[in-house]
Every structure is written in C-alpha cells, then in structure tokens.
JSON list of C-alpha atoms (C1' of nucleotides) in Angstrom, two decimals:
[
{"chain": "A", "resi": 1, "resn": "UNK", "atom": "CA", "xyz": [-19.14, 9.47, 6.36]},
{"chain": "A", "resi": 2, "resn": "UNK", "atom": "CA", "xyz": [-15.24, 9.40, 6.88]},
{"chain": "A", "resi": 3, "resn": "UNK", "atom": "CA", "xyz": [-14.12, 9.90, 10.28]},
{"chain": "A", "resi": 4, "resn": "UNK", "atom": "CA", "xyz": [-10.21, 10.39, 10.54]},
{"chain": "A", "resi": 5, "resn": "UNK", "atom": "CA", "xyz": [-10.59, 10.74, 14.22]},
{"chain": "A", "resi": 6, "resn": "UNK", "atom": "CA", "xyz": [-12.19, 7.09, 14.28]},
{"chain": "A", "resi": 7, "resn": "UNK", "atom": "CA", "xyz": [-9.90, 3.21, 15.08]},
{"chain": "A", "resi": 8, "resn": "UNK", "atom": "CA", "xyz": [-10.97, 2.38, 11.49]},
{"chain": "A", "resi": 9, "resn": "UNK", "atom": "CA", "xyz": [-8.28, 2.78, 9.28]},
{"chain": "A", "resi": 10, "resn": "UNK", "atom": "CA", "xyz": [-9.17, 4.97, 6.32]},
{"chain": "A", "resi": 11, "resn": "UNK", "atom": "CA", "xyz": [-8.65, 3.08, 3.61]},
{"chain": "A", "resi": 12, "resn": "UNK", "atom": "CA", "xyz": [-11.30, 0.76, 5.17]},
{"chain": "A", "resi": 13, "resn": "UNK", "atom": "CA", "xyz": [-13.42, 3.37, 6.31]},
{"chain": "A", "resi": 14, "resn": "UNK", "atom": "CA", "xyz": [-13.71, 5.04, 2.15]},
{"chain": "A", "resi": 15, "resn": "UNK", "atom": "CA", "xyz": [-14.07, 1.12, 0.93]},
{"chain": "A", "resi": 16, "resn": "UNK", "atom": "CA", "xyz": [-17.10, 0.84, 3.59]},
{"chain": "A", "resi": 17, "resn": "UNK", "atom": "CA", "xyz": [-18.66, 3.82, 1.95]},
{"chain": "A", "resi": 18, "resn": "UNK", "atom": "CA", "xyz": [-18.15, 3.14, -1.25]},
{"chain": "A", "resi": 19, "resn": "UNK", "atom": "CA", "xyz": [-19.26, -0.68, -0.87]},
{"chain": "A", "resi": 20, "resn": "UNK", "atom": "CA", "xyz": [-22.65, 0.91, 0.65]},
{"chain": "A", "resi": 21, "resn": "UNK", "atom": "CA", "xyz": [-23.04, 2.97, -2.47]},
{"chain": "A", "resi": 22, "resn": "UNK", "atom": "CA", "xyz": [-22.61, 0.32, -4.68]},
{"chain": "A", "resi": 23, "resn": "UNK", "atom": "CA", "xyz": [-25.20, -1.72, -2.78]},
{"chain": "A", "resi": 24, "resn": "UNK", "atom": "CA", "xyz": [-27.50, 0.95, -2.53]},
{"chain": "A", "resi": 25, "resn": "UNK", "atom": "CA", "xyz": [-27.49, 1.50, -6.75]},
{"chain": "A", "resi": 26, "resn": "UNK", "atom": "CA", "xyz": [-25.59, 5.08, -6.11]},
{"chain": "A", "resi": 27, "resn": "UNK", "atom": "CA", "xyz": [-23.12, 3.87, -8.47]},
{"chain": "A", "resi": 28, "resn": "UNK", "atom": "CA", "xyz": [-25.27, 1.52, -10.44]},
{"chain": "A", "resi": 29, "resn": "UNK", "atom": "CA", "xyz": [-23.50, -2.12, -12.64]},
{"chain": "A", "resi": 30, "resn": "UNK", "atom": "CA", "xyz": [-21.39, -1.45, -15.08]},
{"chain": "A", "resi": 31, "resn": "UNK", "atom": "CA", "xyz": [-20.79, 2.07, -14.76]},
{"chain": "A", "resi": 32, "resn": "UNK", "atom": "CA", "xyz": [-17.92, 3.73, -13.23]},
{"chain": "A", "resi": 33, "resn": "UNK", "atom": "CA", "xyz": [-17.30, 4.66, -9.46]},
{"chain": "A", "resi": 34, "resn": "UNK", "atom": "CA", "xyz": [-15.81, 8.55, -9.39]},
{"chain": "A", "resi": 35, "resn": "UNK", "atom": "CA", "xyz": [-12.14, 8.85, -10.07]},
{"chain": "A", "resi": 36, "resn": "UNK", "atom": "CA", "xyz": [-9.28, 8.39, -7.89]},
{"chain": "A", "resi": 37, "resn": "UNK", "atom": "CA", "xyz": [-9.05, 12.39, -8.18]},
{"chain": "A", "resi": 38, "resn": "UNK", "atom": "CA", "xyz": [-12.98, 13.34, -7.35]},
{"chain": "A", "resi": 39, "resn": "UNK", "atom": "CA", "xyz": [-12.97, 10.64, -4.70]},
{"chain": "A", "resi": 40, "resn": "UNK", "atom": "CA", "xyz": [-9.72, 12.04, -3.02]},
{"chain": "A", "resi": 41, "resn": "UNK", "atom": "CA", "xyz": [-11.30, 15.29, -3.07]},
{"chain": "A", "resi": 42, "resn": "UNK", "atom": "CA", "xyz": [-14.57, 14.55, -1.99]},
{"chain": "A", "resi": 43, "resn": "UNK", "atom": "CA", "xyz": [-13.17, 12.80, 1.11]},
{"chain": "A", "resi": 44, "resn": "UNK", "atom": "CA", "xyz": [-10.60, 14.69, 1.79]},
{"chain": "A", "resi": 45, "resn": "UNK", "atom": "CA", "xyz": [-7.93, 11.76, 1.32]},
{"chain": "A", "resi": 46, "resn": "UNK", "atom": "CA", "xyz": [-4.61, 11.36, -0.26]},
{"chain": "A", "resi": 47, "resn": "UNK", "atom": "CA", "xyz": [-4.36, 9.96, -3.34]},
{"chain": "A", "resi": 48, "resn": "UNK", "atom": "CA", "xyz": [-2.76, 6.14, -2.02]},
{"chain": "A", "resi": 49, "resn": "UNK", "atom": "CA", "xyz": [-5.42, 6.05, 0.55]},
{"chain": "A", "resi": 50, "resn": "UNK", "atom": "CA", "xyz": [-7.73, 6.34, -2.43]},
{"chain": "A", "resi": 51, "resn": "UNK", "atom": "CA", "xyz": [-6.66, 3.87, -4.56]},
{"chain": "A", "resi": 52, "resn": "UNK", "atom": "CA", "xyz": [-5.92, 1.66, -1.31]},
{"chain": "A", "resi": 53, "resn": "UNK", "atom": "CA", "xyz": [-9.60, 1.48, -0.39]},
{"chain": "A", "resi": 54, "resn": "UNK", "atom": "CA", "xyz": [-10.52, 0.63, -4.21]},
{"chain": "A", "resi": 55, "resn": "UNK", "atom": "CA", "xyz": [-7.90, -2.24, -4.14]},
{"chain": "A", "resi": 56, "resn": "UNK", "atom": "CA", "xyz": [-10.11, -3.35, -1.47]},
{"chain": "A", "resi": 57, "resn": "UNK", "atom": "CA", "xyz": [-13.28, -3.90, -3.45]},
{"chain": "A", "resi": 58, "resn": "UNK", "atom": "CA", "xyz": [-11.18, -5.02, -6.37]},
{"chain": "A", "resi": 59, "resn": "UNK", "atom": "CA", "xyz": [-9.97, -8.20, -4.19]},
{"chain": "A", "resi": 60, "resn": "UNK", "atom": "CA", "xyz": [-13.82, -8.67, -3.60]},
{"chain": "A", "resi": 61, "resn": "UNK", "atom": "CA", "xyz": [-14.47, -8.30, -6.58]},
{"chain": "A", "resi": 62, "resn": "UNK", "atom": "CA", "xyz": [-17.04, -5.78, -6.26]},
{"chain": "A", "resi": 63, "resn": "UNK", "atom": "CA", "xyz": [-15.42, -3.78, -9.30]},
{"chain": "A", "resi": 64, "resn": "UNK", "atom": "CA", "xyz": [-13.06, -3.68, -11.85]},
{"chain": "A", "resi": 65, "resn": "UNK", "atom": "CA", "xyz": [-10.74, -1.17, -13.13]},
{"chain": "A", "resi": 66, "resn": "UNK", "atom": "CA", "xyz": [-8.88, -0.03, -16.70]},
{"chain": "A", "resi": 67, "resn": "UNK", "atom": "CA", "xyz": [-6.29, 1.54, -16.34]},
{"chain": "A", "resi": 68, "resn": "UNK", "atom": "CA", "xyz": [-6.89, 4.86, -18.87]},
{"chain": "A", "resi": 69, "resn": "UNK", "atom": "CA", "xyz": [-10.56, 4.44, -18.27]},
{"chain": "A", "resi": 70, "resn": "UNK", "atom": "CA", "xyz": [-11.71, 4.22, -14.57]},
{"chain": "A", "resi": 71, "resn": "UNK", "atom": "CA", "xyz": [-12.87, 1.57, -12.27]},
{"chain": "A", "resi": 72, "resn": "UNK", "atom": "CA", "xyz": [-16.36, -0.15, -12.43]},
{"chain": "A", "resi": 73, "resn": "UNK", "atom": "CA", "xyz": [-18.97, -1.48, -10.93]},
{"chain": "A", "resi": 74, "resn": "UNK", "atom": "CA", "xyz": [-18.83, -5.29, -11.20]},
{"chain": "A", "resi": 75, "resn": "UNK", "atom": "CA", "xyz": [-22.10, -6.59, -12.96]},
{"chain": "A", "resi": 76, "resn": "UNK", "atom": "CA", "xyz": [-24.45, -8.20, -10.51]},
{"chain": "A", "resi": 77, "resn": "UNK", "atom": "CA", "xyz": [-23.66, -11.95, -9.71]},
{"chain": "B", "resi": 1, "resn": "UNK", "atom": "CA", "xyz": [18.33, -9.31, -8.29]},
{"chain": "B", "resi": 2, "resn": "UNK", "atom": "CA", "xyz": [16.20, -6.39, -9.30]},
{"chain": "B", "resi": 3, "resn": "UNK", "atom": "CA", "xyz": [16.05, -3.73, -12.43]},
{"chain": "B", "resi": 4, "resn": "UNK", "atom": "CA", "xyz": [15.17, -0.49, -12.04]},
{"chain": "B", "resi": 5, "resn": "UNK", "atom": "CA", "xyz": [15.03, 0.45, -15.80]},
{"chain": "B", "resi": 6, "resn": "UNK", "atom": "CA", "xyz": [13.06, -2.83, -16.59]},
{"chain": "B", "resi": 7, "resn": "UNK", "atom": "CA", "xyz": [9.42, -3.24, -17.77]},
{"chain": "B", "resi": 8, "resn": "UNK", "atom": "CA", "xyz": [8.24, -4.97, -14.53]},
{"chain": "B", "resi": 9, "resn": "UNK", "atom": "CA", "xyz": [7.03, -3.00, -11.67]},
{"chain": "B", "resi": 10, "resn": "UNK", "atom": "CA", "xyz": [9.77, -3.26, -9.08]},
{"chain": "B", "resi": 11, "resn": "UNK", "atom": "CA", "xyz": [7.24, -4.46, -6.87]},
{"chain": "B", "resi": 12, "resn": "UNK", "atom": "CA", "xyz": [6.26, -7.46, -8.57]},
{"chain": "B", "resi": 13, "resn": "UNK", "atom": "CA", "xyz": [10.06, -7.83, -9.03]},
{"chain": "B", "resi": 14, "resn": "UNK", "atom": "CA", "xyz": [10.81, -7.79, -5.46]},
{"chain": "B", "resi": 15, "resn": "UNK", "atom": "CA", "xyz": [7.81, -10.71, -4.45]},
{"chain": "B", "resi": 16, "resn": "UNK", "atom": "CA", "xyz": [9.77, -12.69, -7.55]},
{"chain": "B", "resi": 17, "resn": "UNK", "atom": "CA", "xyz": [13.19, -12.30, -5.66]},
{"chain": "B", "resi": 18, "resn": "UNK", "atom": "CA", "xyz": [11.48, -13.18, -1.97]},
{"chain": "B", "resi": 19, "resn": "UNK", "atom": "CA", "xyz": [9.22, -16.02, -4.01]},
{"chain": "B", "resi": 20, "resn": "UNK", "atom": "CA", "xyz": [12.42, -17.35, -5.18]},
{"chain": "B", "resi": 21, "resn": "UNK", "atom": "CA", "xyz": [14.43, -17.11, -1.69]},
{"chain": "B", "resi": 22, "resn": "UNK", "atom": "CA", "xyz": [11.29, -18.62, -0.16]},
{"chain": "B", "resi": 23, "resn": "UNK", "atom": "CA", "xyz": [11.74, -21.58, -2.60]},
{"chain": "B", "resi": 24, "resn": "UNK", "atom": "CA", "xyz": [14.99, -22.63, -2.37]},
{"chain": "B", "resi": 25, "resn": "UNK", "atom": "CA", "xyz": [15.05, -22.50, 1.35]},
{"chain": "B", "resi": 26, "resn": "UNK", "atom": "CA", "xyz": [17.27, -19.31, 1.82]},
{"chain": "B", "resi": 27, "resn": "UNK", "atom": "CA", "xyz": [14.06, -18.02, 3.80]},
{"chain": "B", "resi": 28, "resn": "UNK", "atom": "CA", "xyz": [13.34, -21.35, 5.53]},
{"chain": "B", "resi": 29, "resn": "UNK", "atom": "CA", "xyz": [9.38, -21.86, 6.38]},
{"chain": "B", "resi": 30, "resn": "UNK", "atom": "CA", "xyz": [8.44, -20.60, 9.63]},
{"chain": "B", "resi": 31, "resn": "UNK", "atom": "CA", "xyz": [11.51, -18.34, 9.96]},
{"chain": "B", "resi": 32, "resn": "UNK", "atom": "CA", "xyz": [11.30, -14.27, 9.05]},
{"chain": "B", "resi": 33, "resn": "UNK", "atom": "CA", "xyz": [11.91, -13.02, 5.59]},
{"chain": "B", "resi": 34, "resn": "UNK", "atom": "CA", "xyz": [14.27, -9.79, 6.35]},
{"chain": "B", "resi": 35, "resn": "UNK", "atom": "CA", "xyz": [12.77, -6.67, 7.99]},
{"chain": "B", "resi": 36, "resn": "UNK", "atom": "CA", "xyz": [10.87, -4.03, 6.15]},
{"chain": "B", "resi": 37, "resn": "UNK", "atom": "CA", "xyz": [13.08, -1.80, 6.93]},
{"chain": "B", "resi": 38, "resn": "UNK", "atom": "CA", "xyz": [16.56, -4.27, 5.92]},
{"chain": "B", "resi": 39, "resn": "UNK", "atom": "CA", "xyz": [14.59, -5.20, 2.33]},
{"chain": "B", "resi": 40, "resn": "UNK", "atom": "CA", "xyz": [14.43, -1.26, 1.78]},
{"chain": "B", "resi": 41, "resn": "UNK", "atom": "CA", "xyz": [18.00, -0.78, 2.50]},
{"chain": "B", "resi": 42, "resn": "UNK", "atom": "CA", "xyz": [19.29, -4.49, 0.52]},
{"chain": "B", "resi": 43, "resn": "UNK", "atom": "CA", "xyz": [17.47, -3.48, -2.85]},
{"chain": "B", "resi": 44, "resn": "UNK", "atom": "CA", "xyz": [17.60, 0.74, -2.45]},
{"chain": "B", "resi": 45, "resn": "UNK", "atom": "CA", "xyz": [13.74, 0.75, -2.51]},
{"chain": "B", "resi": 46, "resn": "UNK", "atom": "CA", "xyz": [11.04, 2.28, -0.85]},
{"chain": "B", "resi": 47, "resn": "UNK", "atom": "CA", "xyz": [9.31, 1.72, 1.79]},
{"chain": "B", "resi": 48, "resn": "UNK", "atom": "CA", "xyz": [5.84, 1.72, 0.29]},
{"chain": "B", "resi": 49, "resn": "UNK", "atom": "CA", "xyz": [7.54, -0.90, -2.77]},
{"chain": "B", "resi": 50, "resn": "UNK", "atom": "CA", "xyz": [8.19, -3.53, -0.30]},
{"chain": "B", "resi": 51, "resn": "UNK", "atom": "CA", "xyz": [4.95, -3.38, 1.74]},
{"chain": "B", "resi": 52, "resn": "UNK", "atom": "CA", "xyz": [3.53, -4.00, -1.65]},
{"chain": "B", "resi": 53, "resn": "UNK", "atom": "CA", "xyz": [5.93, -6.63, -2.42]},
{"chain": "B", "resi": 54, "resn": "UNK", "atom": "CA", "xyz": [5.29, -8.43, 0.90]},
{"chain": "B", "resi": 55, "resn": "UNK", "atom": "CA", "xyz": [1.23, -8.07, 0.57]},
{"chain": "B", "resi": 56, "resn": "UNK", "atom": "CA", "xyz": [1.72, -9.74, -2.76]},
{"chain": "B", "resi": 57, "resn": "UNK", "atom": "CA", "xyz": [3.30, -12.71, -1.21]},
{"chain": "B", "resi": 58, "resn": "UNK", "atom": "CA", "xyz": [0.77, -12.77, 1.72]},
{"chain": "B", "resi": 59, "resn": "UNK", "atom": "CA", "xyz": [-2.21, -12.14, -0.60]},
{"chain": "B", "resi": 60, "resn": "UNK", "atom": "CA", "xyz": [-0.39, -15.92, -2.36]},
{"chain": "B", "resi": 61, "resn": "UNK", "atom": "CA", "xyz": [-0.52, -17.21, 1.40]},
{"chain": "B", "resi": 62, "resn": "UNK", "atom": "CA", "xyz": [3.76, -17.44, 0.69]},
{"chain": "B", "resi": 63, "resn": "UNK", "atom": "CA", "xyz": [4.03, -15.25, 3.98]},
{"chain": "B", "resi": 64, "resn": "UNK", "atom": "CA", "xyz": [2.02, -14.33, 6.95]},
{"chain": "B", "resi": 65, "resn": "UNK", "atom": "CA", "xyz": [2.42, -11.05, 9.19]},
{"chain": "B", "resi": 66, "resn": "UNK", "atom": "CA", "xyz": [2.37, -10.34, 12.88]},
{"chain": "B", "resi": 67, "resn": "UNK", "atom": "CA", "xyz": [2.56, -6.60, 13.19]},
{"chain": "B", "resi": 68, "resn": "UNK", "atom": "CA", "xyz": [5.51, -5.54, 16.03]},
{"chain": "B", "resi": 69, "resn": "UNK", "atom": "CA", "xyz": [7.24, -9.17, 15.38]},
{"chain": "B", "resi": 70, "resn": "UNK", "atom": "CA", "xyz": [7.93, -9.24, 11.84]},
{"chain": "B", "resi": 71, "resn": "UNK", "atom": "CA", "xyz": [6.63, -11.30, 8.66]},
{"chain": "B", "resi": 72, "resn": "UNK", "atom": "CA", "xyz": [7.18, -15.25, 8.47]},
{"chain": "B", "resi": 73, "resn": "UNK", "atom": "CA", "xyz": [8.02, -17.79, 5.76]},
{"chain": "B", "resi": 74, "resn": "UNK", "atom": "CA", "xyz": [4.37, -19.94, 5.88]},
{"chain": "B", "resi": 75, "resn": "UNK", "atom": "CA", "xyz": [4.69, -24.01, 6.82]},
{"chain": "B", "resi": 76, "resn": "UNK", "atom": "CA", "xyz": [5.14, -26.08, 4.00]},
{"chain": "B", "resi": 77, "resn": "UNK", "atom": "CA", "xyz": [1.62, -27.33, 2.77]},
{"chain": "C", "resi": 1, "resn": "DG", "atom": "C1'", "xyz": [3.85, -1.80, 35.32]},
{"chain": "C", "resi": 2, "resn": "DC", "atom": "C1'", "xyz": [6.91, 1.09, 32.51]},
{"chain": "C", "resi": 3, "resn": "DC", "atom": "C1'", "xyz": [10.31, 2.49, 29.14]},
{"chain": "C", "resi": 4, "resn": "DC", "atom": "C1'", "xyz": [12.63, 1.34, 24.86]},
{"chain": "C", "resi": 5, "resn": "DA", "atom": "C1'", "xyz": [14.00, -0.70, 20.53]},
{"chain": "C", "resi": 6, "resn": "DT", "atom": "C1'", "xyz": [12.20, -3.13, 16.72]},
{"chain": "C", "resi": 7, "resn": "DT", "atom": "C1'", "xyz": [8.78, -4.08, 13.32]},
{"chain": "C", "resi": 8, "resn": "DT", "atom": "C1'", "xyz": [4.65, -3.66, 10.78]},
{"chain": "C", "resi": 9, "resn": "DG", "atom": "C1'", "xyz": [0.56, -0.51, 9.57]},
{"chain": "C", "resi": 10, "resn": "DT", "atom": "C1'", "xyz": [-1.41, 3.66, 7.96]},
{"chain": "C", "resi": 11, "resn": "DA", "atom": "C1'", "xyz": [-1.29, 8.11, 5.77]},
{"chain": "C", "resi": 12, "resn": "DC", "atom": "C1'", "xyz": [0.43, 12.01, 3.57]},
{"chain": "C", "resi": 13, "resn": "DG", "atom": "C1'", "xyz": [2.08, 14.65, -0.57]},
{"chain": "C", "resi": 14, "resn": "DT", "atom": "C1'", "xyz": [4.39, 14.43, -4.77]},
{"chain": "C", "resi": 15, "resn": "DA", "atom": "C1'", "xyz": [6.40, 12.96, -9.23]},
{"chain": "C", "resi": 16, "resn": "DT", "atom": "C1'", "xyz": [6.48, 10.32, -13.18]},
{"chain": "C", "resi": 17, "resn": "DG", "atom": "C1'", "xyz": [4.88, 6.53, -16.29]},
{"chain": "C", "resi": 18, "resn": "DT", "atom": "C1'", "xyz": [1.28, 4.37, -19.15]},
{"chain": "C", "resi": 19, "resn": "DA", "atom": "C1'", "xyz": [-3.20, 3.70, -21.31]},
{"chain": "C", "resi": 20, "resn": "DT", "atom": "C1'", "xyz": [-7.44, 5.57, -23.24]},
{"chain": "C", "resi": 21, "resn": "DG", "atom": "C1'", "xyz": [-10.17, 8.52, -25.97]},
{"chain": "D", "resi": 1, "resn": "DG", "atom": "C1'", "xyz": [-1.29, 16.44, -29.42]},
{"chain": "D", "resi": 2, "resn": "DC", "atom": "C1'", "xyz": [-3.91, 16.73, -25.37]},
{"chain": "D", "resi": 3, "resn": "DA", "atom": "C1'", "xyz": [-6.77, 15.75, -21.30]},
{"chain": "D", "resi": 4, "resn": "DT", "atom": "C1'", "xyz": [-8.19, 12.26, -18.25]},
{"chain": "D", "resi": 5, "resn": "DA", "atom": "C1'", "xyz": [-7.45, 8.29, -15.43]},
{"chain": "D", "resi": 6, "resn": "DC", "atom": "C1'", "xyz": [-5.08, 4.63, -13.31]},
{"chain": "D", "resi": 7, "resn": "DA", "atom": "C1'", "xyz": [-0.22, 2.61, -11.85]},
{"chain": "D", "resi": 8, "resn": "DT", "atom": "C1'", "xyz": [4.04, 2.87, -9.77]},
{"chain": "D", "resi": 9, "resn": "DA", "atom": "C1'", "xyz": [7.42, 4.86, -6.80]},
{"chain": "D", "resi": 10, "resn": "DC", "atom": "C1'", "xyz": [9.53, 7.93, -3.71]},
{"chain": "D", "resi": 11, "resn": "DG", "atom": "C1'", "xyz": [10.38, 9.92, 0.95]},
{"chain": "D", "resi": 12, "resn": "DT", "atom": "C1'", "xyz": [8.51, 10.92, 5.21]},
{"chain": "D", "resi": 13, "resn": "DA", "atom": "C1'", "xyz": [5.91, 10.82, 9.58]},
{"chain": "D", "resi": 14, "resn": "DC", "atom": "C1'", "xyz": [3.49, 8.85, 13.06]},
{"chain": "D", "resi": 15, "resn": "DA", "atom": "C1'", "xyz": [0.61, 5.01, 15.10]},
{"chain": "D", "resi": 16, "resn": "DA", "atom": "C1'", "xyz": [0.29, 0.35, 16.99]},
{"chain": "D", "resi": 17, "resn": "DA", "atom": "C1'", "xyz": [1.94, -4.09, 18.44]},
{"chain": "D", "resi": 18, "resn": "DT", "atom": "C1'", "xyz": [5.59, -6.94, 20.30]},
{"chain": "D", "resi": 19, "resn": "DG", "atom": "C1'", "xyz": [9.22, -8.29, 23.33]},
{"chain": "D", "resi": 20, "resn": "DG", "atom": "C1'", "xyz": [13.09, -7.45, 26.42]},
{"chain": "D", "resi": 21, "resn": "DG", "atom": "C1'", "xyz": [15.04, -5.15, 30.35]}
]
DNA sequence: GCCCATTTGTACGTATGTATG
DNA sequence: GCATACATACGTACAAATGGG
C-alpha cells in the first residue's frame, strides 16, 4: 500500500490509503478510523507522519477528530 | 513575544507574533518573513514548531512558500 | 554543467501534556 | 486512579529546490 521507496511523500501516500478506505465503506460514517498508534504500526510509520496524513483529511474534511476519543469518519455530505 | 509556560500552544503563539509583524509592516508584503532556521534560533524553538507556525499562516493565505528560496509576506489584497 | 551554501520539505523517535471514559 | 487517544514539542537527519560562483 505504502511505498517508502516511492516520490510520494508519506504522509500523502497513508492519507491516499486511508481516503480509499473511507470511500470504499472500510471505515464506514461516523465511526472511527484506527488510532494514531494501530495506524503507525500497521504502516510502519512514525507517529508525526501519522497524524500528518490525518491532518490531511481533516483539512478536507473527510473526518473529524476528539481529542481523548479518536478521529472519525465525517458523515456523508 | 512568546511564553513557554502559557496555555497556548507555542505554535499558534508564534503565527500570532509573525501575524502581527506581517500587519504592521515589519515583514513588508512580498518580502521574506525570517528563515526557518533564524525563527528557530530568535524564539529558542524547534524546528518542527515553526514549520507549524508558518503552515498556519499559509493555510490563512498570510504567507506563501517557495521551497530552496524561502517563505514570502503575500501582496496586499 | 557542476559544486556549494541556503532554505524549505519530509521523516524519524521520543517525551510530555491533556481529554475521555 | 488508570488506560487509551490525540496534541504539542523537542532534536535530529537527510532530501529537494534554488541561486550564485
């Protein structure tokens, strides 16, 4: 999915993936995208990468977060 | 200029400090805002704090950035 | 065209603070 | 009180772009 080797920063790269999932229903409205903690694991990323990438989709809009809680998928428009 | 023990992230207080040179002229449009590297060493912060500072400002449209020349005061509306 | 200094961009790992439940 | 989760901040390293010599 992630290819550190690639011209795509990153940060970009992990929002890519994680904007596909959201448009695919793998993380469905209104419910939470994995932690900053699961996702840095899972990809293999450091931790400001992480929360880089979900900055990202936060300035789209795409989700929302609370801090103490976790980040979310935005409702559907 | 900036509080290290205060409530506000130092981030945010940073953009206030550049906001407020950028408004009073002591940044004059078109013309840089200091050097990453200067801001870091003026203020005792990190690195990573000023990037944030400055995308603040950008993200506002207060700055723009040309990677290897430097970041610029934006043209007066 | 090629180095070199400067400047911004990305990424890492870590530590501590704050909010929630 | 405690565990979880996000937020901020630090210091560092290297990559990439620019401009001058």
């Amino acid at each position: 999915m992630i290819d550190p080797e690639g011209p795509e920063p990153l940060y970009l790269q992990l929002a890519a993936v994680l904007r596909e999932r959201i448009r695919t229903g793998v993380y469905p409205p209104n419910r939470p995208v994995p932690s900053i903690t699961s996702l840095q694991q899972e990809f293999e990323l450091a931790r400001g990468t992480v929360i880089h990438a979900i900055e990202v989709l936060r300035d789209e809009g795409a989700v929302r977060t609370v801090q103490g809680r976790g980040t979310f998928v935005a409702p559907p428009t």
